[in-house]
């Protein structure tokens, strides 16, 4: 199927515009990764509120955005093993065992592998609650940074 997709894209497409660099490569010479829809106004509003909050004098006491806030991680995306859920879980377990580093990972999204992922997280005894689908903009006031550019195989951020 992959070969067929690659052949069809090469034969019938001038340009393949992908919304994410994590998608399969079908015609590398024709592919571009672009945000074709721009940025929603909601994200700009959240960013402006966050800027005001961080610049405020009392931000030092903020439970999320203070410099000494405890780190947490979030994953947002379709719950598929191909998104790297298994690797994320194995890395978290390794961090717990080798460095005594316990990190809570808030999982947002849904998908066909959600049940199996929940079961694996429980069997590994990871602090990984599954919250279901959520709009990205809702996480802007609850997490510091989206680190998708730092770890391109995962869509998660640190707080």
JSON list of C-alpha atoms in Angstrom, two decimals, residues 3-59:
[
{"chain": "A", "resi": 3, "resn": "UNK", "atom": "CA", "xyz": [4.40, 1.75, -2.61]},
{"chain": "A", "resi": 4, "resn": "UNK", "atom": "CA", "xyz": [1.05, 2.41, -4.30]},
{"chain": "A", "resi": 5, "resn": "UNK", "atom": "CA", "xyz": [0.62, 5.70, -2.40]},
{"chain": "A", "resi": 6, "resn": "UNK", "atom": "CA", "xyz": [4.13, 6.76, -3.27]},
{"chain": "A", "resi": 7, "resn": "UNK", "atom": "CA", "xyz": [3.62, 5.93, -6.95]},
{"chain": "A", "resi": 8, "resn": "UNK", "atom": "CA", "xyz": [0.26, 7.77, -7.09]},
{"chain": "A", "resi": 9, "resn": "UNK", "atom": "CA", "xyz": [1.70, 10.89, -5.44]},
{"chain": "A", "resi": 10, "resn": "UNK", "atom": "CA", "xyz": [4.69, 10.94, -7.76]},
{"chain": "A", "resi": 11, "resn": "UNK", "atom": "CA", "xyz": [2.55, 10.38, -10.86]},
{"chain": "A", "resi": 12, "resn": "UNK", "atom": "CA", "xyz": [-0.37, 12.70, -10.13]},
{"chain": "A", "resi": 13, "resn": "UNK", "atom": "CA", "xyz": [0.77, 15.42, -7.70]},
{"chain": "A", "resi": 14, "resn": "UNK", "atom": "CA", "xyz": [2.77, 18.53, -8.38]},
{"chain": "A", "resi": 15, "resn": "UNK", "atom": "CA", "xyz": [3.34, 19.12, -4.68]},
{"chain": "A", "resi": 16, "resn": "UNK", "atom": "CA", "xyz": [2.41, 17.18, -1.52]},
{"chain": "A", "resi": 17, "resn": "UNK", "atom": "CA", "xyz": [1.70, 19.54, 1.37]},
{"chain": "A", "resi": 18, "resn": "UNK", "atom": "CA", "xyz": [1.80, 17.85, 4.76]},
{"chain": "A", "resi": 19, "resn": "UNK", "atom": "CA", "xyz": [0.63, 19.43, 8.00]},
{"chain": "A", "resi": 20, "resn": "UNK", "atom": "CA", "xyz": [3.24, 17.54, 10.04]},
{"chain": "A", "resi": 21, "resn": "UNK", "atom": "CA", "xyz": [6.75, 16.27, 9.44]},
{"chain": "A", "resi": 22, "resn": "UNK", "atom": "CA", "xyz": [5.89, 13.09, 11.33]},
{"chain": "A", "resi": 23, "resn": "UNK", "atom": "CA", "xyz": [3.70, 11.79, 8.51]},
{"chain": "A", "resi": 24, "resn": "UNK", "atom": "CA", "xyz": [4.98, 9.11, 6.15]},
{"chain": "A", "resi": 25, "resn": "UNK", "atom": "CA", "xyz": [7.25, 10.19, 3.31]},
{"chain": "A", "resi": 26, "resn": "UNK", "atom": "CA", "xyz": [5.61, 9.31, 0.01]},
{"chain": "A", "resi": 27, "resn": "UNK", "atom": "CA", "xyz": [7.41, 11.57, -2.47]},
{"chain": "A", "resi": 28, "resn": "UNK", "atom": "CA", "xyz": [10.32, 13.38, -0.80]},
{"chain": "A", "resi": 29, "resn": "UNK", "atom": "CA", "xyz": [11.14, 15.47, -3.85]},
{"chain": "A", "resi": 30, "resn": "UNK", "atom": "CA", "xyz": [7.59, 16.90, -3.88]},
{"chain": "A", "resi": 31, "resn": "UNK", "atom": "CA", "xyz": [6.83, 17.26, -0.17]},
{"chain": "A", "resi": 32, "resn": "UNK", "atom": "CA", "xyz": [6.51, 20.42, 1.87]},
{"chain": "A", "resi": 33, "resn": "UNK", "atom": "CA", "xyz": [5.53, 20.71, 5.52]},
{"chain": "A", "resi": 34, "resn": "UNK", "atom": "CA", "xyz": [3.35, 23.79, 5.88]},
{"chain": "A", "resi": 35, "resn": "UNK", "atom": "CA", "xyz": [0.79, 25.23, 8.24]},
{"chain": "A", "resi": 36, "resn": "UNK", "atom": "CA", "xyz": [-1.70, 26.06, 5.51]},
{"chain": "A", "resi": 37, "resn": "UNK", "atom": "CA", "xyz": [-4.42, 27.40, 7.79]},
{"chain": "A", "resi": 38, "resn": "UNK", "atom": "CA", "xyz": [-2.41, 29.91, 9.82]},
{"chain": "A", "resi": 39, "resn": "UNK", "atom": "CA", "xyz": [-2.89, 30.45, 13.54]},
{"chain": "A", "resi": 40, "resn": "UNK", "atom": "CA", "xyz": [-6.35, 30.59, 15.08]},
{"chain": "A", "resi": 41, "resn": "UNK", "atom": "CA", "xyz": [-7.27, 33.79, 16.88]},
{"chain": "A", "resi": 42, "resn": "UNK", "atom": "CA", "xyz": [-7.85, 31.73, 20.07]},
{"chain": "A", "resi": 43, "resn": "UNK", "atom": "CA", "xyz": [-4.13, 30.88, 20.26]},
{"chain": "A", "resi": 44, "resn": "UNK", "atom": "CA", "xyz": [-3.16, 34.55, 19.91]},
{"chain": "A", "resi": 45, "resn": "UNK", "atom": "CA", "xyz": [-5.57, 35.51, 22.71]},
{"chain": "A", "resi": 46, "resn": "UNK", "atom": "CA", "xyz": [-4.19, 32.81, 25.02]},
{"chain": "A", "resi": 47, "resn": "UNK", "atom": "CA", "xyz": [-0.64, 33.94, 24.24]},
{"chain": "A", "resi": 48, "resn": "UNK", "atom": "CA", "xyz": [-1.50, 37.57, 25.07]},
{"chain": "A", "resi": 49, "resn": "UNK", "atom": "CA", "xyz": [-3.07, 36.53, 28.39]},
{"chain": "A", "resi": 50, "resn": "UNK", "atom": "CA", "xyz": [-0.08, 34.35, 29.17]},
{"chain": "A", "resi": 51, "resn": "UNK", "atom": "CA", "xyz": [2.33, 37.18, 28.37]},
{"chain": "A", "resi": 52, "resn": "UNK", "atom": "CA", "xyz": [0.46, 39.48, 30.75]},
{"chain": "A", "resi": 53, "resn": "UNK", "atom": "CA", "xyz": [0.44, 36.77, 33.42]},
{"chain": "A", "resi": 54, "resn": "UNK", "atom": "CA", "xyz": [4.17, 36.07, 33.15]},
{"chain": "A", "resi": 55, "resn": "UNK", "atom": "CA", "xyz": [5.05, 39.77, 33.19]},
{"chain": "A", "resi": 56, "resn": "UNK", "atom": "CA", "xyz": [2.86, 40.42, 36.25]},
{"chain": "A", "resi": 57, "resn": "UNK", "atom": "CA", "xyz": [4.64, 40.91, 39.56]},
{"chain": "A", "resi": 58, "resn": "UNK", "atom": "CA", "xyz": [2.84, 38.00, 41.26]},
{"chain": "A", "resi": 59, "resn": "UNK", "atom": "CA", "xyz": [3.78, 35.41, 38.57]}
]
